[in-house]
Short mmCIF file of C-alpha atoms (C1' of nucleotides) in Angstrom, two decimals:
data_model
loop_
_atom_site.label_atom_id
_atom_site.label_comp_id
_atom_site.label_asym_id
_atom_site.label_seq_id
_atom_site.Cartn_x
_atom_site.Cartn_y
_atom_site.Cartn_z
CA MET A 1 39.16 -36.14 -2.81
CA VAL A 2 36.09 -37.36 -1.08
CA GLU A 3 36.53 -37.91 2.62
CA GLU A 4 35.33 -41.39 3.26
CA ARG A 5 33.88 -40.88 6.70
CA ALA A 6 34.12 -38.22 9.40
CA VAL A 7 35.37 -39.34 12.78
CA GLU A 8 32.36 -38.30 14.78
CA ASP A 9 30.22 -40.14 12.26
CA LEU A 10 30.50 -43.44 14.06
CA THR A 11 27.75 -42.52 16.49
CA ALA A 12 24.48 -44.40 16.59
CA ARG A 13 22.84 -41.45 14.88
CA ALA A 14 25.16 -41.80 11.91
CA ARG A 15 24.72 -45.55 11.83
CA ILE A 16 20.97 -45.04 11.65
CA ARG A 17 21.35 -42.53 8.84
CA ASP A 18 23.62 -44.85 6.90
CA ALA A 19 21.24 -47.76 7.34
CA ALA A 20 18.34 -45.55 6.25
CA LEU A 21 20.26 -44.39 3.22
CA ARG A 22 20.97 -47.98 2.25
CA LEU A 23 17.46 -49.30 2.81
CA PHE A 24 15.77 -46.28 1.24
CA ALA A 25 17.98 -46.86 -1.80
CA GLU A 26 17.16 -50.56 -1.96
CA ARG A 27 13.46 -50.62 -1.20
CA GLY A 28 12.26 -47.09 -1.70
CA MET A 29 10.88 -44.62 0.77
CA ASP A 30 7.71 -46.58 1.48
CA GLY A 31 9.24 -50.01 1.22
CA ALA A 32 11.81 -49.45 3.92
CA THR A 33 10.27 -49.47 7.38
CA ILE A 34 11.66 -47.82 10.47
CA ARG A 35 11.83 -51.23 12.08
CA ASP A 36 14.03 -52.56 9.29
CA ILE A 37 16.26 -49.51 9.49
CA ALA A 38 16.60 -49.90 13.26
CA ALA A 39 17.48 -53.57 12.87
CA GLU A 40 19.99 -52.76 10.11
CA ALA A 41 21.63 -50.16 12.33
CA GLY A 42 21.57 -52.51 15.31
CA VAL A 43 19.49 -50.23 17.51
CA SER A 44 15.99 -50.24 18.86
CA LEU A 45 12.94 -48.86 17.14
CA GLY A 46 12.55 -46.09 19.67
CA LEU A 47 16.04 -44.73 19.18
CA VAL A 48 15.36 -43.92 15.57
CA ARG A 49 12.45 -41.82 16.63
CA HIS A 50 14.46 -40.31 19.47
CA HIS A 51 17.14 -39.06 17.10
CA PHE A 52 15.07 -38.10 14.09
CA GLY A 53 11.57 -37.55 15.41
CA SER A 54 9.73 -39.01 12.46
CA LYS A 55 10.27 -41.00 9.31
CA GLU A 56 9.87 -37.88 7.21
CA ALA A 57 12.59 -36.14 9.21
CA LEU A 58 14.84 -39.15 8.76
CA ARG A 59 14.26 -38.98 5.04
CA ALA A 60 15.10 -35.28 5.11
CA ALA A 61 18.35 -36.02 6.95
CA CYS A 62 19.25 -38.61 4.34
CA ASP A 63 18.39 -36.11 1.65
CA GLU A 64 20.60 -33.45 3.15
CA TYR A 65 23.49 -35.86 3.51
CA ALA A 66 23.04 -37.18 -0.03
CA SER A 67 22.75 -33.67 -1.41
CA ALA A 68 26.00 -32.52 0.13
CA LEU A 69 27.82 -35.66 -0.96
CA SER A 70 26.48 -35.63 -4.48
CA ARG A 71 27.33 -31.98 -4.89
CA GLN A 72 30.87 -32.71 -3.75
CA LEU A 73 31.16 -35.65 -6.14
CA LEU A 74 29.54 -33.86 -9.03
CA PHE A 75 31.87 -30.88 -8.86
CA GLU A 76 34.84 -33.17 -8.51
CA ALA A 77 33.75 -35.33 -11.42
CA THR A 78 33.61 -32.38 -13.78
CA LYS A 79 36.79 -30.73 -12.56
CA PRO A 80 39.86 -32.05 -14.39
CA THR A 81 38.62 -32.83 -17.90
CA ALA A 82 35.39 -32.62 -19.81
CA MET A 83 34.81 -36.32 -19.21
CA SER A 84 35.19 -37.78 -15.78
CA SER A 85 38.75 -38.47 -14.74
CA PRO A 86 40.26 -41.97 -14.80
CA SER A 87 41.09 -41.68 -11.12
CA PHE A 88 37.40 -41.29 -10.44
CA LEU A 89 36.67 -44.96 -10.12
CA PRO A 90 33.97 -46.77 -8.16
CA GLU A 91 36.69 -48.70 -6.36
CA ALA A 92 38.17 -45.52 -5.03
CA HIS A 93 34.81 -44.30 -3.73
CA PRO A 94 32.51 -47.12 -2.63
CA THR A 95 30.06 -44.54 -1.37
CA ILE A 96 29.27 -43.60 -4.95
CA VAL A 97 27.36 -46.80 -5.55
CA LEU A 98 25.16 -46.27 -2.54
CA LEU A 99 24.66 -42.63 -3.40
CA VAL A 100 23.68 -43.34 -6.97
CA ARG A 101 21.15 -45.90 -5.84
CA TYR A 102 19.67 -43.51 -3.30
CA LEU A 103 19.42 -40.64 -5.73
CA ALA A 104 17.93 -42.86 -8.41
CA ARG A 105 15.20 -43.75 -5.96
CA SER A 106 14.77 -40.14 -4.90
CA MET A 107 14.30 -39.17 -8.50
CA SER A 108 10.96 -40.93 -8.77
CA ASP A 109 9.99 -40.14 -5.20
CA GLY A 110 10.54 -36.49 -6.00
CA THR A 111 12.69 -35.59 -3.01
CA ALA A 112 14.67 -32.38 -2.68
CA ALA A 113 18.01 -34.19 -2.97
CA ALA A 114 17.26 -35.44 -6.45
CA SER A 115 16.00 -32.05 -7.52
CA ALA A 116 19.08 -30.33 -6.14
CA MET A 117 21.42 -32.80 -7.81
CA PHE A 118 19.70 -32.33 -11.14
CA ASP A 119 19.86 -28.55 -10.87
CA ASP A 120 23.55 -28.80 -10.01
CA GLY A 121 24.09 -30.94 -13.07
CA VAL A 122 22.29 -28.43 -15.25
CA ALA A 123 24.25 -25.52 -13.80
CA LEU A 124 27.57 -27.29 -14.33
CA THR A 125 26.64 -28.19 -17.88
CA GLU A 126 25.64 -24.61 -18.59
CA GLN A 127 28.95 -23.30 -17.25
CA TRP A 128 30.85 -25.89 -19.22
CA ILE A 129 29.04 -25.01 -22.44
CA GLU A 130 29.54 -21.31 -21.92
CA ARG A 131 33.23 -21.81 -21.22
CA ASP A 132 34.20 -24.42 -23.82
CA HIS A 133 31.51 -24.12 -26.47
CA PRO A 134 30.23 -20.54 -26.36
CA ASN A 135 27.81 -19.05 -28.90
CA GLN A 136 27.32 -22.33 -30.64
CA PHE A 137 23.70 -22.96 -29.80
CA GLU A 138 20.40 -21.33 -30.49
CA ASP A 139 18.91 -22.53 -27.19
CA PRO A 140 21.85 -23.19 -24.84
CA LYS A 141 19.57 -23.59 -21.83
CA ALA A 142 17.66 -26.44 -23.47
CA VAL A 143 20.91 -28.01 -24.61
CA ALA A 144 22.29 -27.92 -21.07
CA VAL A 145 19.12 -29.33 -19.51
CA MET A 146 18.83 -32.14 -22.02
CA MET A 147 22.49 -33.04 -21.76
CA ALA A 148 22.31 -33.12 -17.99
CA ALA A 149 19.29 -35.42 -18.15
CA MET A 150 21.03 -37.56 -20.76
CA HIS A 151 24.07 -38.00 -18.57
CA PHE A 152 22.07 -38.84 -15.47
CA GLY A 153 20.07 -41.39 -17.44
CA PRO A 154 22.57 -44.27 -17.37
CA LEU A 155 23.12 -43.70 -13.65
CA LEU A 156 19.41 -43.85 -12.89
CA MET A 157 19.04 -46.97 -14.98
CA HIS A 158 22.31 -48.48 -13.84
CA ASN A 159 20.71 -51.83 -13.10
CA LEU A 160 19.13 -52.11 -16.56
CA VAL A 161 22.26 -50.78 -18.20
CA SER A 162 24.38 -53.29 -16.30
CA ALA A 163 22.08 -56.13 -17.34
CA ALA A 164 22.15 -55.10 -21.00
CA LEU A 165 25.90 -54.59 -20.92
CA GLY A 166 26.73 -57.75 -19.02
CA THR A 167 28.93 -55.58 -16.84
CA ASP A 168 28.11 -53.77 -13.63
CA LEU A 169 28.08 -50.11 -14.58
CA LEU A 170 29.05 -49.11 -11.06
CA SER A 171 32.27 -51.10 -11.10
CA THR A 172 35.67 -50.09 -12.35
CA GLU A 173 35.28 -52.24 -15.43
CA GLY A 174 31.84 -50.80 -16.19
CA HIS A 175 33.03 -47.28 -15.58
CA ILE A 176 35.84 -47.65 -18.08
CA ARG A 177 33.63 -49.33 -20.67
CA SER A 178 30.88 -46.72 -20.38
CA THR A 179 33.31 -43.83 -20.50
CA LYS A 180 34.90 -45.22 -23.64
CA ALA A 181 31.40 -45.53 -25.10
CA TYR A 182 30.81 -41.87 -24.23
CA LEU A 183 34.00 -40.98 -26.06
CA GLU A 184 32.85 -42.90 -29.13
CA ILE A 185 29.43 -41.30 -28.99
CA TYR A 186 30.75 -37.76 -28.73
CA ARG A 187 33.47 -38.31 -31.29
CA HIS A 188 31.07 -39.55 -33.95
CA SER A 189 29.22 -37.16 -36.25
CA TRP A 190 25.67 -38.40 -36.09
CA LEU A 191 24.07 -35.95 -38.45
CA THR A 192 25.16 -34.63 -41.79
CA LYS A 193 24.82 -30.91 -42.22
CA ASP A 194 22.07 -31.46 -44.76
CA SER A 195 19.93 -33.77 -42.64
CA ALA A 196 20.40 -31.58 -39.57
CA GLU A 197 19.30 -28.46 -41.41
CA ALA A 198 16.38 -30.24 -43.02
CA ALA A 199 15.15 -31.51 -39.68
CA LYS A 200 15.69 -28.12 -38.09
CA ALA A 201 13.67 -26.44 -40.83
CA ALA A 202 10.88 -28.96 -40.42
CA TYR A 203 10.61 -28.26 -36.70
CA ASP A 204 10.81 -24.51 -37.23
CA ARG A 205 7.87 -24.77 -39.60
CA LEU A 206 6.04 -26.95 -37.11
CA GLU A 207 6.62 -24.36 -34.42
CA GLU A 208 5.09 -21.54 -36.47
CA GLY A 209 1.72 -22.86 -37.49
CA GLU A 210 0.70 -26.08 -35.83
CA THR A 211 -0.38 -27.40 -39.25
CA PRO A 212 2.67 -27.74 -41.52
CA MET B 1 -1.00 -44.76 -35.73
CA VAL B 2 -1.77 -45.64 -32.20
CA GLU B 3 -5.31 -46.79 -31.63
CA GLU B 4 -6.62 -44.64 -28.86
CA ARG B 5 -8.88 -47.18 -27.23
CA ALA B 6 -10.33 -50.51 -28.22
CA VAL B 7 -14.12 -50.79 -28.17
CA GLU B 8 -14.41 -53.58 -25.66
CA ASP B 9 -12.12 -51.60 -23.40
CA LEU B 10 -14.92 -49.66 -21.79
CA THR B 11 -15.69 -52.47 -19.39
CA ALA B 12 -15.23 -52.08 -15.67
CA ARG B 13 -12.15 -54.25 -15.91
CA ALA B 14 -10.54 -51.80 -18.32
CA ARG B 15 -11.60 -48.84 -16.18
CA ILE B 16 -9.91 -50.45 -13.20
CA ARG B 17 -6.74 -51.06 -15.20
CA ASP B 18 -6.69 -47.48 -16.44
CA ALA B 19 -7.21 -46.13 -12.95
CA ALA B 20 -4.46 -48.39 -11.65
CA LEU B 21 -2.13 -47.27 -14.40
CA ARG B 22 -2.77 -43.65 -13.53
CA LEU B 23 -2.45 -44.04 -9.77
CA PHE B 24 0.55 -46.34 -9.98
CA ALA B 25 2.19 -43.70 -12.15
CA GLU B 26 1.34 -40.87 -9.76
CA ARG B 27 2.00 -42.44 -6.39
CA GLY B 28 4.07 -45.52 -7.10
CA MET B 29 3.30 -49.14 -6.57
CA ASP B 30 3.14 -48.93 -2.78
CA GLY B 31 1.63 -45.47 -2.58
CA ALA B 32 -1.45 -46.34 -4.59
CA THR B 33 -3.90 -48.48 -2.63
CA ILE B 34 -6.51 -50.81 -4.04
CA ARG B 35 -9.15 -48.69 -2.34
CA ASP B 36 -7.97 -45.56 -4.15
CA ILE B 37 -7.89 -47.40 -7.45
CA ALA B 38 -11.41 -48.72 -6.90
CA ALA B 39 -12.65 -45.24 -6.06
CA GLU B 40 -10.88 -43.76 -9.09
CA ALA B 41 -12.51 -46.36 -11.33
CA GLY B 42 -15.88 -45.85 -9.66
CA VAL B 43 -16.24 -49.44 -8.50
CA SER B 44 -16.15 -51.24 -5.22
CA LEU B 45 -13.10 -52.60 -3.49
CA GLY B 46 -14.16 -56.19 -3.97
CA LEU B 47 -14.53 -55.89 -7.72
CA VAL B 48 -10.88 -55.11 -8.16
CA ARG B 49 -10.01 -58.31 -6.42
CA HIS B 50 -12.71 -60.17 -8.35
CA HIS B 51 -11.17 -59.17 -11.68
CA PHE B 52 -7.48 -59.28 -10.87
CA GLY B 53 -7.17 -61.52 -7.84
CA SER B 54 -4.48 -59.57 -6.09
CA LYS B 55 -2.64 -56.29 -6.20
CA GLU B 56 0.40 -57.98 -7.66
CA ALA B 57 -1.70 -59.43 -10.47
CA LEU B 58 -3.17 -55.99 -11.11
CA ARG B 59 0.32 -54.59 -11.36
CA ALA B 60 1.24 -57.36 -13.79
CA ALA B 61 -1.78 -56.52 -15.94
CA CYS B 62 -0.75 -52.87 -16.00
CA ASP B 63 2.76 -53.94 -16.89
CA GLU B 64 1.57 -56.05 -19.77
CA TYR B 65 -0.61 -53.27 -21.10
CA ALA B 66 2.16 -50.70 -20.74
CA SER B 67 4.66 -53.02 -22.37
CA ALA B 68 2.54 -53.57 -25.44
CA LEU B 69 1.75 -49.87 -25.75
CA SER B 70 5.31 -48.71 -25.24
CA ARG B 71 6.60 -51.23 -27.75
CA GLN B 72 4.06 -49.94 -30.26
CA LEU B 73 5.02 -46.33 -29.57
CA LEU B 74 8.75 -47.00 -29.54
CA PHE B 75 8.76 -48.72 -32.90
CA GLU B 76 6.61 -46.01 -34.37
CA ALA B 77 8.77 -43.25 -32.95
CA THR B 78 11.88 -44.61 -34.61
CA LYS B 79 10.22 -45.42 -37.91
CA PRO B 80 10.25 -42.42 -40.27
CA THR B 81 13.48 -40.57 -39.47
CA ALA B 82 16.39 -40.97 -37.11
CA MET B 83 14.84 -38.44 -34.78
CA SER B 84 11.21 -38.72 -33.80
CA SER B 85 8.77 -37.44 -36.36
CA PRO B 86 7.04 -34.06 -36.08
CA SER B 87 3.67 -35.76 -36.26
CA PHE B 88 4.58 -37.61 -33.11
CA LEU B 89 3.26 -35.01 -30.72
CA PRO B 90 1.91 -35.37 -27.20
CA GLU B 91 -1.28 -33.70 -28.35
CA ALA B 92 -1.88 -36.44 -30.88
CA HIS B 93 -1.36 -39.17 -28.29
CA PRO B 94 -2.44 -38.15 -24.77
CA THR B 95 -1.75 -41.70 -23.64
CA ILE B 96 1.97 -41.06 -24.03
CA VAL B 97 2.08 -38.81 -21.01
CA LEU B 98 0.45 -41.41 -18.80
CA LEU B 99 2.62 -44.14 -20.21
CA VAL B 100 5.84 -42.22 -19.66
CA ARG B 101 4.87 -41.52 -16.07
CA TYR B 102 4.03 -45.16 -15.46
CA LEU B 103 7.22 -46.45 -17.00
CA ALA B 104 9.31 -43.90 -15.15
CA ARG B 105 7.88 -45.26 -11.93
CA SER B 106 8.34 -48.84 -13.05
CA MET B 107 11.98 -48.13 -13.75
CA SER B 108 12.80 -47.68 -10.07
CA ASP B 109 10.34 -50.34 -8.95
CA GLY B 110 12.10 -52.74 -11.30
CA THR B 111 9.04 -54.15 -13.04
CA ALA B 112 9.14 -56.25 -16.18
CA ALA B 113 7.57 -53.50 -18.27
CA ALA B 114 10.42 -51.10 -17.69
CA SER B 115 12.96 -53.79 -18.35
CA ALA B 116 11.24 -54.79 -21.58
CA MET B 117 11.00 -51.20 -22.73
CA PHE B 118 14.66 -50.63 -22.08
CA ASP B 119 15.65 -53.78 -23.93
CA ASP B 120 13.49 -52.72 -26.85
CA GLY B 121 15.21 -49.36 -26.87
CA VAL B 122 18.62 -50.99 -26.88
CA ALA B 123 17.64 -53.37 -29.67
CA LEU B 124 16.29 -50.55 -31.80
CA THR B 125 19.40 -48.46 -31.23
CA GLU B 126 21.59 -51.41 -32.16
CA GLN B 127 19.67 -51.96 -35.39
CA TRP B 128 19.81 -48.29 -36.17
CA ILE B 129 23.57 -48.11 -35.59
CA GLU B 130 24.18 -51.21 -37.67
CA ARG B 131 22.09 -49.86 -40.51
CA ASP B 132 23.08 -46.17 -40.60
CA HIS B 133 26.47 -46.12 -38.89
CA PRO B 134 28.06 -49.51 -39.43
CA ASN B 135 31.65 -50.37 -38.51
CA GLN B 136 32.22 -47.05 -36.84
CA PHE B 137 32.59 -48.18 -33.26
CA GLU B 138 34.95 -50.32 -31.29
CA ASP B 139 32.21 -51.41 -28.86
CA PRO B 140 28.86 -50.95 -30.66
CA LYS B 141 26.95 -52.80 -27.95
CA ALA B 142 28.10 -50.38 -25.27
CA VAL B 143 27.36 -47.44 -27.55
CA ALA B 144 23.83 -48.69 -28.16
CA VAL B 145 23.14 -49.36 -24.48
CA MET B 146 24.48 -46.00 -23.36
CA MET B 147 22.61 -44.12 -26.07
CA ALA B 148 19.38 -45.88 -25.19
CA ALA B 149 19.82 -44.96 -21.54
CA MET B 150 20.72 -41.40 -22.51
CA HIS B 151 17.56 -41.03 -24.56
CA PHE B 152 15.32 -42.48 -21.86
CA GLY B 153 16.88 -40.17 -19.29
CA PRO B 154 14.92 -37.00 -20.10
CA LEU B 155 11.70 -39.02 -20.18
CA LEU B 156 12.34 -40.52 -16.76
CA MET B 157 13.21 -37.12 -15.36
CA HIS B 158 10.51 -35.31 -17.27
CA ASN B 159 9.32 -33.47 -14.20
CA LEU B 160 12.78 -32.17 -13.33
CA VAL B 161 13.53 -31.41 -16.97
CA SER B 162 10.25 -29.54 -17.28
CA ALA B 163 11.00 -27.52 -14.16
CA ALA B 164 14.50 -26.61 -15.35
CA LEU B 165 13.24 -25.80 -18.82
CA GLY B 166 10.20 -23.81 -17.74
CA THR B 167 8.27 -25.85 -20.27
CA ASP B 168 6.40 -29.10 -19.82
CA LEU B 169 8.50 -31.65 -21.66
CA LEU B 170 5.44 -33.78 -22.33
CA SER B 171 3.63 -31.04 -24.22
CA THR B 172 3.81 -30.11 -27.85
CA GLU B 173 5.89 -27.05 -27.05
CA GLY B 174 8.28 -29.05 -24.89
CA HIS B 175 8.52 -31.81 -27.44
CA ILE B 176 9.55 -29.37 -30.16
CA ARG B 177 12.01 -27.57 -27.93
CA SER B 178 13.66 -30.75 -26.71
CA THR B 179 13.88 -32.22 -30.20
CA LYS B 180 15.54 -29.08 -31.47
CA ALA B 181 17.96 -29.34 -28.56
CA TYR B 182 18.69 -32.93 -29.59
CA LEU B 183 19.42 -31.69 -33.10
CA GLU B 184 21.84 -29.10 -31.76
CA ILE B 185 23.52 -31.66 -29.52
CA TYR B 186 24.02 -34.21 -32.26
CA ARG B 187 25.07 -31.64 -34.83
CA HIS B 188 27.81 -30.21 -32.65
CA SER B 189 31.31 -31.71 -32.56
CA TRP B 190 32.03 -31.98 -28.88
CA LEU B 191 35.49 -33.45 -29.06
CA THR B 192 38.43 -32.61 -31.24
CA LYS B 193 40.18 -35.57 -32.76
CA ASP B 194 43.21 -34.90 -30.58
CA SER B 195 41.39 -34.71 -27.28
CA ALA B 196 39.28 -37.75 -28.12
CA GLU B 197 42.32 -39.84 -28.98
CA ALA B 198 44.21 -38.64 -25.93
CA ALA B 199 41.31 -39.57 -23.63
CA LYS B 200 40.88 -42.90 -25.39
CA ALA B 201 44.57 -43.69 -24.96
CA ALA B 202 44.38 -42.78 -21.27
CA TYR B 203 41.47 -45.17 -20.70
CA ASP B 204 43.13 -47.92 -22.72
CA ARG B 205 46.18 -47.61 -20.51
CA LEU B 206 43.94 -47.63 -17.45
CA GLU B 207 42.29 -50.79 -18.66
CA GLU B 208 45.56 -52.68 -19.04
CA GLY B 209 47.23 -52.31 -15.67
CA GLU B 210 45.05 -50.81 -12.99
CA THR B 211 47.97 -48.54 -12.07
CA PRO B 212 48.67 -46.16 -14.97
"C1'" DC C 1 -40.26 -71.24 -14.61
"C1'" DA C 2 -36.11 -72.95 -12.09
"C1'" DG C 3 -31.22 -73.19 -12.01
"C1'" DT C 4 -26.93 -71.16 -12.57
"C1'" DC C 5 -23.20 -68.38 -13.74
"C1'" DC C 6 -21.25 -63.60 -13.76
"C1'" DG C 7 -20.52 -59.00 -12.34
"C1'" DC C 8 -20.63 -56.59 -8.32
"C1'" DT C 9 -21.15 -54.81 -3.32
"C1'" DG C 10 -20.35 -54.57 1.78
"C1'" DT C 11 -18.19 -56.00 5.65
"C1'" DA C 12 -14.92 -58.23 8.44
"C1'" DC C 13 -10.11 -60.18 9.69
"C1'" DG C 14 -5.20 -60.27 10.47
"C1'" DT C 15 -1.03 -57.86 9.69
"C1'" DT C 16 2.05 -54.17 9.54
"C1'" DC C 17 3.28 -49.63 9.88
"C1'" DG C 18 4.26 -44.92 12.09
"C1'" DT C 19 3.76 -42.93 16.26
"C1'" DA C 20 3.54 -42.36 21.27
"C1'" DT C 21 4.88 -43.11 25.98
"C1'" DA C 22 6.85 -45.05 30.21
"C1'" DG C 23 10.99 -46.27 32.06
"C1'" DG C 24 16.02 -47.72 32.81
"C1'" DA C 25 21.36 -47.20 32.79
"C1'" DG C 26 25.17 -44.00 33.03
"C1'" DG C 27 27.74 -39.76 33.38
"C1'" DG C 28 28.31 -34.77 34.67
"C1'" DC C 29 27.31 -31.17 38.16
"C1'" DG C 30 25.46 -28.77 42.20
"C1'" DC D 1 24.82 -37.73 47.77
"C1'" DG D 2 20.94 -36.16 44.88
"C1'" DC D 3 19.48 -34.39 40.63
"C1'" DC D 4 19.07 -34.21 35.86
"C1'" DC D 5 20.08 -34.74 31.25
"C1'" DT D 6 21.24 -37.83 27.40
"C1'" DC D 7 21.05 -42.12 25.15
"C1'" DC D 8 18.57 -46.05 24.76
"C1'" DT D 9 14.88 -50.02 25.22
"C1'" DA D 10 10.36 -52.14 25.48
"C1'" DT D 11 5.64 -52.07 24.93
"C1'" DA D 12 1.28 -50.27 23.44
"C1'" DC D 13 -2.16 -47.86 20.36
"C1'" DG D 14 -4.65 -46.37 16.31
"C1'" DA D 15 -4.85 -46.30 11.48
"C1'" DA D 16 -4.43 -48.17 6.97
"C1'" DC D 17 -3.63 -51.82 4.08
"C1'" DG D 18 -4.23 -56.40 1.37
"C1'" DT D 19 -7.04 -60.12 1.62
"C1'" DA D 20 -11.08 -63.01 2.28
"C1'" DC D 21 -15.88 -64.17 2.22
"C1'" DA D 22 -20.96 -64.03 2.20
"C1'" DG D 23 -24.50 -62.44 -0.48
"C1'" DC D 24 -27.42 -59.90 -4.09
"C1'" DG D 25 -29.41 -58.85 -8.78
"C1'" DG D 26 -29.72 -59.75 -13.64
"C1'" DA D 27 -29.07 -62.43 -17.75
"C1'" DC D 28 -28.75 -66.53 -20.05
"C1'" DT D 29 -29.95 -71.66 -20.53
"C1'" DG D 30 -32.54 -75.78 -20.09
#
DNA sequence: CAGTCCGCTGTACGTTCGTATAGGAGGGCG
DNA sequence: CGCCCTCCTATACGAACGTACAGCGGACTG
């Protein structure tokens, strides 16, 4: 289980980090100002600088915190079954919503946290493929990378997905609905053997000479 | 085919828009300044304001341009086969790379262009499902939305995907490799009928009473 | 030829941001 | 008691940004 909050984490330093995490997630790294973060945390402007030195260092602290948390959540999410477990609901872990928003932002800002999370996702997918679906793919690395990116996609676009779905993806209801959609997607056979082999042959030919 | 550039588009106004598109994509909406854009376009600061009025209006113009172009590309990409066509290579359309970068940025900035592109993707996926895989899903809307998000994922994370792959996703080589990975992913049967039904039943139960 | 609109430049203004610094309240220690 | 260290506030400074405005040259019109 994810520990909701450490005891010593109620210090002003932690409050600043939490406020930064929230505002960075909402408005982006440039959009959130130190003044806003200080106000959100209920402290003065100078204290932020006193504890973190600079805005860049504050961002790095948020990154480190988000990295550790996301790693914890990611490993837990892939533990019990191939799909995420039913007990793994947004209600049970309110921090998930904040974390997803922060990491979605970090993804386009190119921070280390996003990069680390993605690499973790790829590594987990690779292990999972090697364990449960070994020797099935010509390019297992590419399959793992693409699948990782495909599974992060809905999380990064959770606002657009929620709007299109009419249900907040990061709610219990949305989680159940999306997971059931995943089940339908992965249960369906999208390609016939013929069409798959034909397409594969076409791309193999394309790969040889650039002019088919 | 995608027209590479309209004739009248060589005006200073178009140069400014192109420069804005490029810098917005690279540095984000806040990171790119009007001064940088003016310098990139080789014009003065005042001319940008003369043509577009404000930075927000310039962003809107970029959005409109990107929307039209992405719609054009999206419909073309899904035209010939279920997967994207071999002729649809980054080499053939250098604008794609810029467009993907811009829209990836827009996705986290929440602009109208990103929203429109996503909705287009969902609509196309819905049509495709209804045409080629009708009456196969309990919740076709959710399937379409999730699949659209899954397919945009690698594009939004193209830099991370490229790093993990060791190949630039937005190059001809990366395009071929990722498409072949897609083929492998959609050809494979990830779930046995038993495990799929068991998971489905578990989530159905979860949906009824919140306490299984 | 005079008038006028359009594309374009250069400079200046007010705001906001990150950063820096001086200083105060409170507790532990010699 | 005196000192200092930690946590914290308040104020100030320089830079960068979006915006605004005055003006200049060329082309087109009458």
